[in-house]
Tab-separated table of C-alpha atoms and ligand atoms in Angstrom:
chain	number	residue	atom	x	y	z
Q	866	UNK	CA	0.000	0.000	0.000
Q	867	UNK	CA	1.367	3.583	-1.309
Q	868	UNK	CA	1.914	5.740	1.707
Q	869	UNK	CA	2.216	9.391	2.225
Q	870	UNK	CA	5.307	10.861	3.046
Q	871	UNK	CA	5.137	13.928	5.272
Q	872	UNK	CA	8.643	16.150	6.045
Q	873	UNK	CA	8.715	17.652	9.716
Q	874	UNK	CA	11.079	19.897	11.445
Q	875	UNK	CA	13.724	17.887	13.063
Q	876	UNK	CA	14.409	19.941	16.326
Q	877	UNK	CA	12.910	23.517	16.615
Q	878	UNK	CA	9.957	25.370	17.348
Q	879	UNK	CA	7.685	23.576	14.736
Q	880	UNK	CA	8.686	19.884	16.263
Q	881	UNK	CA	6.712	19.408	19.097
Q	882	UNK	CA	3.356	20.694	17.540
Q	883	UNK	CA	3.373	19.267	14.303
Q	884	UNK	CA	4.058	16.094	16.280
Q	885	UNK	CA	1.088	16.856	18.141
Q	886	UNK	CA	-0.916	17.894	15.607
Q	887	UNK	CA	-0.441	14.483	14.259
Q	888	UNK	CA	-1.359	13.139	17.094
Q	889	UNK	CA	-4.561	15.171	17.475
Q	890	UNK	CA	-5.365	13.526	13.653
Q	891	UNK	CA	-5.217	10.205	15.180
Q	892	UNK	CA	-2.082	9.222	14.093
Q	893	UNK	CA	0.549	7.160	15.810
Q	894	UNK	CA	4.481	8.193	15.606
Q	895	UNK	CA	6.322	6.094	17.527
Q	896	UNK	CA	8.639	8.927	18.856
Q	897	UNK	CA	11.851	8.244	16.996
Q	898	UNK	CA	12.747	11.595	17.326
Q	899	UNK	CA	16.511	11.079	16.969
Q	900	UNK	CA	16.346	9.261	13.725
Q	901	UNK	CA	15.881	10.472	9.798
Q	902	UNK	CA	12.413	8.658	9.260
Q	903	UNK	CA	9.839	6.814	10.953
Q	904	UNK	CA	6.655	5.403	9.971
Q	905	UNK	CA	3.025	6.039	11.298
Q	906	UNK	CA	1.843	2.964	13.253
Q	907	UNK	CA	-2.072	3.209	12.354
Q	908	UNK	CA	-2.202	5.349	8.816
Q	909	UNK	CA	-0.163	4.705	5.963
Q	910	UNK	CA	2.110	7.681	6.618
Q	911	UNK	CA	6.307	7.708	6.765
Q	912	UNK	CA	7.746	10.861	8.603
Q	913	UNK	CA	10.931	12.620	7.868
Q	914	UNK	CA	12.687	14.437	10.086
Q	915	UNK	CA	14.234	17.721	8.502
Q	916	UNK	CA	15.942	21.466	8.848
Q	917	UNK	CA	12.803	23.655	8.105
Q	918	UNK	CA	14.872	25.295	5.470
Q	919	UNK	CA	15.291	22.157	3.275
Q	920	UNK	CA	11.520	21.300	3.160
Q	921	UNK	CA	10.101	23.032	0.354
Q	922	UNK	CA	12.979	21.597	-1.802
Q	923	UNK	CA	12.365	18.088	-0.839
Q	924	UNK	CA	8.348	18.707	-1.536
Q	925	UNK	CA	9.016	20.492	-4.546
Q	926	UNK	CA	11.027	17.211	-5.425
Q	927	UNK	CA	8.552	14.785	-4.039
Q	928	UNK	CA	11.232	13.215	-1.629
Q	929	UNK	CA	8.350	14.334	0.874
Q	930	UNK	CA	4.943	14.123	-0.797
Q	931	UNK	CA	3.861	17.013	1.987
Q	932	UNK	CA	5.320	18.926	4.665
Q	933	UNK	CA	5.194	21.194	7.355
Q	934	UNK	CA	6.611	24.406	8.086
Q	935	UNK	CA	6.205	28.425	8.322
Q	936	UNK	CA	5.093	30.253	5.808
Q	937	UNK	CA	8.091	32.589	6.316
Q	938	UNK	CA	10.054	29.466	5.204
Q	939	UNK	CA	8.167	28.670	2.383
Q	940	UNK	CA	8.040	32.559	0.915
Q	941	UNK	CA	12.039	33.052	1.656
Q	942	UNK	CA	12.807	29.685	-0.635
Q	943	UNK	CA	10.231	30.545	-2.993
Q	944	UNK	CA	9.727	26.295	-4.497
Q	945	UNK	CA	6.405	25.135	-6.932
Q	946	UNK	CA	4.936	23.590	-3.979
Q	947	UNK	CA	0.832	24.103	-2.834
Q	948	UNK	CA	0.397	26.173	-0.062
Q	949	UNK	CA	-2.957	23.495	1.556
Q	950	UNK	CA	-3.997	24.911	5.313
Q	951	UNK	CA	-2.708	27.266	7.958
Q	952	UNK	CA	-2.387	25.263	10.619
Q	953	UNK	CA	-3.030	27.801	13.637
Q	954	UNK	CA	0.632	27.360	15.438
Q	955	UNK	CA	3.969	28.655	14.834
Q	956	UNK	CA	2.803	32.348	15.089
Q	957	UNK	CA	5.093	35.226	14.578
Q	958	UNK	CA	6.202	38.114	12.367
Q	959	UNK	CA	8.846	39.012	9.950
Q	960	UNK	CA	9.670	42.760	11.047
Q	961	UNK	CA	12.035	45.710	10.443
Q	962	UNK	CA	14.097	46.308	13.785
Q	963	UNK	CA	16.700	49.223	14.280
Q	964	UNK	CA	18.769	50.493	17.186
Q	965	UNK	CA	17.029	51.501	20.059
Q	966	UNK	CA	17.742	55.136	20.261
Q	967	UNK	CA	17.698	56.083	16.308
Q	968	UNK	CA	14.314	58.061	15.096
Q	969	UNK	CA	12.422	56.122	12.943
Q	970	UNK	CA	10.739	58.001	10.198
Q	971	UNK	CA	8.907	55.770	8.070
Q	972	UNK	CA	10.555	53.479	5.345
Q	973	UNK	CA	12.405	56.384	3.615
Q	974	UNK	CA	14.755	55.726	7.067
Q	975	UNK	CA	16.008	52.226	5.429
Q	976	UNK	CA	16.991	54.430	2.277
Q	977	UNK	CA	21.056	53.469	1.422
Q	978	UNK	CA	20.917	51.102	4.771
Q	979	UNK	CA	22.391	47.787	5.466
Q	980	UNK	CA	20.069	45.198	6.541
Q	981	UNK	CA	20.674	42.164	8.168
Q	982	UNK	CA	18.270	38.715	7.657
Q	983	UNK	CA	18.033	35.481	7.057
Q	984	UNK	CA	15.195	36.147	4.429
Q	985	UNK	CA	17.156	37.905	1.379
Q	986	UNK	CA	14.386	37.423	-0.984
Q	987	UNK	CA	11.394	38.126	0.957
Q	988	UNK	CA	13.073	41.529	1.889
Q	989	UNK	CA	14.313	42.356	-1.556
Q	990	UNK	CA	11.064	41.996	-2.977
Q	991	UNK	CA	9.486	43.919	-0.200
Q	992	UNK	CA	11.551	47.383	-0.989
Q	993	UNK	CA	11.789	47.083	-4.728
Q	994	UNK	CA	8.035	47.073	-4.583
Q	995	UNK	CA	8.377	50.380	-2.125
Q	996	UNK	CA	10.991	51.659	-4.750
Q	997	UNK	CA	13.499	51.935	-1.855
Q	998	UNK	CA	16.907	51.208	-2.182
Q	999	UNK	CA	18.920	48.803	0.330
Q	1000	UNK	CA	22.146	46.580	0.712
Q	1001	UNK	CA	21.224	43.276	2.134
Q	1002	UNK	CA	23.623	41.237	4.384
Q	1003	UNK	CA	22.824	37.717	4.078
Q	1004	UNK	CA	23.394	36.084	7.275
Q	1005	UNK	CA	22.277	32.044	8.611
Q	1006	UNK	CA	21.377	33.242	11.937
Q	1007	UNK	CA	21.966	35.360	15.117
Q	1008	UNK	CA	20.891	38.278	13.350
Q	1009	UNK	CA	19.962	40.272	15.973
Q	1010	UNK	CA	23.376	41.362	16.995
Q	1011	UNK	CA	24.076	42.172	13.704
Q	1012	UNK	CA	23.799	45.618	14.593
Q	1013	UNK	CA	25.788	46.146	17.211
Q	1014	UNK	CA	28.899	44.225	16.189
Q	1015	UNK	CA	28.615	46.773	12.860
Q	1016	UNK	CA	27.816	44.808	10.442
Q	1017	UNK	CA	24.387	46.674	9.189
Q	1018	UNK	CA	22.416	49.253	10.488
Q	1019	UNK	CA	19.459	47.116	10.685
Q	1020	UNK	CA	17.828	43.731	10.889
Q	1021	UNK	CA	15.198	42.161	9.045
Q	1022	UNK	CA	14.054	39.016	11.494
Q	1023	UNK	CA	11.406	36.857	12.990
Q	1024	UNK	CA	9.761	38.368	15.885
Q	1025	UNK	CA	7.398	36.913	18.499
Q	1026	UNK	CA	7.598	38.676	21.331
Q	1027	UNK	CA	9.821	41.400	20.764
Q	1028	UNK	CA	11.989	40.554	24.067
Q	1029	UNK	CA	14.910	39.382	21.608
Q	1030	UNK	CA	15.294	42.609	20.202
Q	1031	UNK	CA	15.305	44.419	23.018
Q	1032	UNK	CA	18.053	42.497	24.711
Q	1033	UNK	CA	19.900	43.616	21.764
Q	1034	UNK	CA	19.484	47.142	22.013
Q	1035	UNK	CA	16.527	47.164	19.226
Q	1036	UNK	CA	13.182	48.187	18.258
Q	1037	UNK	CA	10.695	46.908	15.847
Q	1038	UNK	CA	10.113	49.615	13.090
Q	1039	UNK	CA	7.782	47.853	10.732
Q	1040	UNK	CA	5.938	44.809	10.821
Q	1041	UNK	CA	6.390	43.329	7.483
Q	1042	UNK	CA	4.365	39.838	7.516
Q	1043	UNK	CA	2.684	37.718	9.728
Q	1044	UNK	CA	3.698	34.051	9.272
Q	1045	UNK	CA	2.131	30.628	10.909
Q	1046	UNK	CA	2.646	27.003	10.606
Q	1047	UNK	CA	1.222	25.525	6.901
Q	1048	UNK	CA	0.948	22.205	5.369
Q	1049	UNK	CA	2.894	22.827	1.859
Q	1050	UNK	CA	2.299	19.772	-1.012
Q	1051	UNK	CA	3.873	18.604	-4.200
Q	1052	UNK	CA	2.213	19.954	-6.914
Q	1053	UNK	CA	2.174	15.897	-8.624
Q	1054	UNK	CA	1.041	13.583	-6.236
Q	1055	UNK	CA	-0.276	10.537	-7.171
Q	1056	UNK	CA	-4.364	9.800	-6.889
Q	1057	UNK	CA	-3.102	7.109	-4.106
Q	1058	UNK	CA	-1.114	9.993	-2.090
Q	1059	UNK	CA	-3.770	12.576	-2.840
Q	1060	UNK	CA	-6.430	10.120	-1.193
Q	1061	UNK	CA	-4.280	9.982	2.197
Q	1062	UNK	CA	-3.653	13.650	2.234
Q	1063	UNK	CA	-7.565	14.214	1.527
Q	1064	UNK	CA	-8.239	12.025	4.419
Q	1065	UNK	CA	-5.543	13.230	6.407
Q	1066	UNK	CA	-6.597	17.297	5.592
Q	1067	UNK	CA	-10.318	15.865	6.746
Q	1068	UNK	CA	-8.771	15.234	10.266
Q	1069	UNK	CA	-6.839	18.593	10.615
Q	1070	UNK	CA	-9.824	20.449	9.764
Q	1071	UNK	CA	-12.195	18.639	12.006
Q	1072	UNK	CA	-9.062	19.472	15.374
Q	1073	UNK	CA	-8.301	23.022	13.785
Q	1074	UNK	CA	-12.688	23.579	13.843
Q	1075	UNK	CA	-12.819	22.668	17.453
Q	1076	UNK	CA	-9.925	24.592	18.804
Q	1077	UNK	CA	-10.796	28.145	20.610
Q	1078	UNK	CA	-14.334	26.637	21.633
Q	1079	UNK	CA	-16.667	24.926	23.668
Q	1080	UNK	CA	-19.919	22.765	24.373
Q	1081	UNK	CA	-22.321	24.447	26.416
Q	1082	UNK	CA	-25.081	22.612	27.357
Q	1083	UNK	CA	-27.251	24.467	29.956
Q	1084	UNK	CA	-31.374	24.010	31.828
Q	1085	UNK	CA	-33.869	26.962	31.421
Q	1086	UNK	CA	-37.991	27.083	32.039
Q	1087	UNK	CA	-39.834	27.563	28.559
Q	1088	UNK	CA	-40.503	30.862	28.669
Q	1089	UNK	CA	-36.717	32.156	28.589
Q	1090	UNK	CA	-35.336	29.665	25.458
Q	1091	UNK	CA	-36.398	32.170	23.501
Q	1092	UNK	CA	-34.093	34.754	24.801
Q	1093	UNK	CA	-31.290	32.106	25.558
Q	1094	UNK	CA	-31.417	31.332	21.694
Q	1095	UNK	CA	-31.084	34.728	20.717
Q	1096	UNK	CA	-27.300	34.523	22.899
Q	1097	UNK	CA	-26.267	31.719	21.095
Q	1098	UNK	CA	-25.049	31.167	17.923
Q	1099	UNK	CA	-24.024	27.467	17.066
Q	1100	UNK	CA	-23.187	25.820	14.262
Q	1101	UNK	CA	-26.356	26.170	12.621
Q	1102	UNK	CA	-28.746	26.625	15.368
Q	1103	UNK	CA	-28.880	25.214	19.451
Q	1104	UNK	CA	-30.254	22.134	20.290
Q	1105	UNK	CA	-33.609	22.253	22.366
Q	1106	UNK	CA	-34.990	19.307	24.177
Q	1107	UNK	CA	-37.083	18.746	26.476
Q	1108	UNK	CA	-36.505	17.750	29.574
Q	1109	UNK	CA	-38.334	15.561	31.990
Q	1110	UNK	CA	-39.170	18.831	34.404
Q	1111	UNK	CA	-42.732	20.301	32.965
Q	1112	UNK	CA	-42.147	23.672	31.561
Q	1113	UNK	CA	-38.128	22.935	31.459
Q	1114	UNK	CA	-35.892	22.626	28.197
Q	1115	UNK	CA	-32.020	22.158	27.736
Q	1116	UNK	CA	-30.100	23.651	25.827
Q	1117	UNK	CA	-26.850	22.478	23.753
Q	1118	UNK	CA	-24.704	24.983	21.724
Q	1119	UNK	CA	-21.136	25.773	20.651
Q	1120	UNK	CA	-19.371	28.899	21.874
Q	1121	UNK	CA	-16.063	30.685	20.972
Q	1122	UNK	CA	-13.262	31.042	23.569
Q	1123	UNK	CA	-13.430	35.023	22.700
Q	1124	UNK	CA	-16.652	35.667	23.766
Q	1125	UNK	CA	-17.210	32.771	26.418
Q	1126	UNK	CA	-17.463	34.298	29.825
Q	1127	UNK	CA	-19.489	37.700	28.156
Q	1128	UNK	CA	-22.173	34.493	27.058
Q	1129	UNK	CA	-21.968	32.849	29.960
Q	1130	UNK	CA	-22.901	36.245	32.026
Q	1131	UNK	CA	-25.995	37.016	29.890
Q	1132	UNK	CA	-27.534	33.533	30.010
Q	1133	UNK	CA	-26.991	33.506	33.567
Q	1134	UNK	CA	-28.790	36.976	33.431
Q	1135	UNK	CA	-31.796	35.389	31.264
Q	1136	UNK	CA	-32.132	32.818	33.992
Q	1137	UNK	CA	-30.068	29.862	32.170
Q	1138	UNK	CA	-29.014	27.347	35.180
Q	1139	UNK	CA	-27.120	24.012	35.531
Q	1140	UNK	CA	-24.999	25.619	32.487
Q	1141	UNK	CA	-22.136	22.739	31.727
Q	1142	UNK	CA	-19.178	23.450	29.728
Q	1143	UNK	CA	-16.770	21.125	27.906
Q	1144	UNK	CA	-13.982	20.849	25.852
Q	1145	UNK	CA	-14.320	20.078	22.132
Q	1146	UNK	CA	-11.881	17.851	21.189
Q	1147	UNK	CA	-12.592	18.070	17.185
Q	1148	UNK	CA	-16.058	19.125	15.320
Q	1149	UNK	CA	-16.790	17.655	11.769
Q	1150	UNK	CA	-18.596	20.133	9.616
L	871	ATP	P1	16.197	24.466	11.625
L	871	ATP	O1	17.296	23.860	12.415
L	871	ATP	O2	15.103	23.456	11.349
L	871	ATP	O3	16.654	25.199	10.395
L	871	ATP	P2	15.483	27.136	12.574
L	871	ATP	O4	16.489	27.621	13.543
L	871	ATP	O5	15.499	27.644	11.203
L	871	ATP	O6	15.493	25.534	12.600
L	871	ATP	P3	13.305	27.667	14.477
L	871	ATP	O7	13.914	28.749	15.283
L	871	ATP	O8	13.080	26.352	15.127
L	871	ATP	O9	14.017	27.444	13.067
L	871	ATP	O10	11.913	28.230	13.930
L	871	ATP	C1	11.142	27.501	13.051
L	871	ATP	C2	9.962	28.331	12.633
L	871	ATP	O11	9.145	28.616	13.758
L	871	ATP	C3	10.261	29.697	12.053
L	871	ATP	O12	10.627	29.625	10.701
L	871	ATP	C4	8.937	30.414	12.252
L	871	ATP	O13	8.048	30.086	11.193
L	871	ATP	C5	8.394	29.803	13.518
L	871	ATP	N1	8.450	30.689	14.700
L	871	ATP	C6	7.420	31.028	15.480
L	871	ATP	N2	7.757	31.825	16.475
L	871	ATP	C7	9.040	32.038	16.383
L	871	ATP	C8	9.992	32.794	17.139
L	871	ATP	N3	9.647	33.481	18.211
L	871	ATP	N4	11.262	32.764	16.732
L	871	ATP	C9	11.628	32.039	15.682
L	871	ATP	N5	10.767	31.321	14.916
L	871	ATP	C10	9.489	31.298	15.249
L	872	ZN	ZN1	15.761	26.776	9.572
């Protein structure tokens, strides 16, 4: 049986949650972290463990059929691969950072500047778009002290948090892009491998659907469902049944993280009671 080969990152922030994500689809690595490639234990699936950077090359080639990595990655190395879901982890941005005490002006500051990054071709295209003119300094990493050992007068770099650049003695100018986790594909897979990713896409969707929200399931008299509708939205519309109390319905409905406790508040307020919460672990549309 043809299986589907999917390309991970080896050891780095991506690792642990495209593992889990994995697991989360139902699949079963058996955690040979250390080694090149492993194979699923309950889905035709082989995993290969890689350097982020070499994964749109090996998809492009269809040494990995899929793979997953951030988008910032995938943009930078610029491969004929499909782009197939976000994948809601791996969050950051690709920003402009300069020293702490210079004035920043607007882009026209980078005008004639050196700028360090890792992501040459992302930030070339990025000012010859603006018509600005800058000398890039390629470097593989640590490019946050770029600046102060005087190598450029700026960085171009991931940032999450922002706590990096200030222990360097820098500020983020200009958020450039946001970035996240994505599955990436070979543009040529086979009906076989395009069956396993289909069913494999299926499961990701049905996790990524159920993350940020909850169950709600919740008593109120008659009278008040009504109002207690109006608070909540669903999928396509609550659940009402009956319940053995005369004059007494439940209710069962699906509520976003954002907005929980604000809902929660008001149905208390329209005289919901016994209101039950869970955890949805995935929801199939
Ligand atoms: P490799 O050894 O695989 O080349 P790396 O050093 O290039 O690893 P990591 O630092 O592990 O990569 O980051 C992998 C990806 O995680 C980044 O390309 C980016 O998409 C994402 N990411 C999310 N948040 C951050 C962050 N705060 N710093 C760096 N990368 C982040
Ligand atoms: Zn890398």
């Amino acid at each position: 049986m043809e299986k589907i080969k999917i390309a991970i990152q080896k050891s780095g922030r991506l690792s642990e949650k495209s593992l889990e994500l994995l697991t989360e689809c139902g699949i079963k690595v058996s955690n040979g972290n250390r080694k090149l490639r492993t194979e699923a234990r309950n889905f035709p699936m082989e995993i290969l463990f890689l350097r982020d950077d070499d994964i749109p090359q090996y998809v492009e080639q269809g040494v990995a059929d899929i793979g997953i990595l951030g988008e910032n990655e995938v943009w930078e190395k610029d491969k004929e691969v499909d782009m197939i879901e976000k994948l809601g982890f791996g969050n950051c941005r690709l920003s402009l950072a300069i020293p702490k005490d210079e004035e920043y002006t607007g882009l026209d500051y980078f005008n004639g500047k050196r700028i360090a990054t890792s992501y040459p071709k992302i930030l070339h295209k990025y000012f010859q778009v603006k018509g600005i003119e800058v000398k890039i300094e390629e470097l593989g990493g640590s490019v946050e002290i770029a600046t102060g050992i005087g190598l450029a007068d700026a960085i171009f770099d991931i940032v999450s948090t922002g706590s990096t650049l200030l222990m360097n003695g820098l500020k983020e100018a200009e958020a450039i892009i946001k970035s996240e986790a994505v599955l990436i594909g070979n543009k040529n897979l086979s009906p076989a491998k395009t069956e396993l990713l289909d069913r494999l896409l299926f499961r990701i969707k049905a996790y990524k659907n159920g993350q940020g929200k909850k169950y709600v399931l919740l008593n109120a008299r008659n009278e008040v469902i009504p109002d207690i509708v109006k608070l909540l939205p669903g999928m396509r519309s609550p659940s009402i049944l009956p319940l053995n109390d005369e004059g007494w319905s439940s209710v069962h409905s699906v509520i976003s993280d954002d907005d929980f406790w604000d809902i929660i508040d008001e149905l208390k307020r329209h005289g919901a009671e016994g209101i039950l919460v869970v955890p949805i672990e995935k929801m199939i549309l």
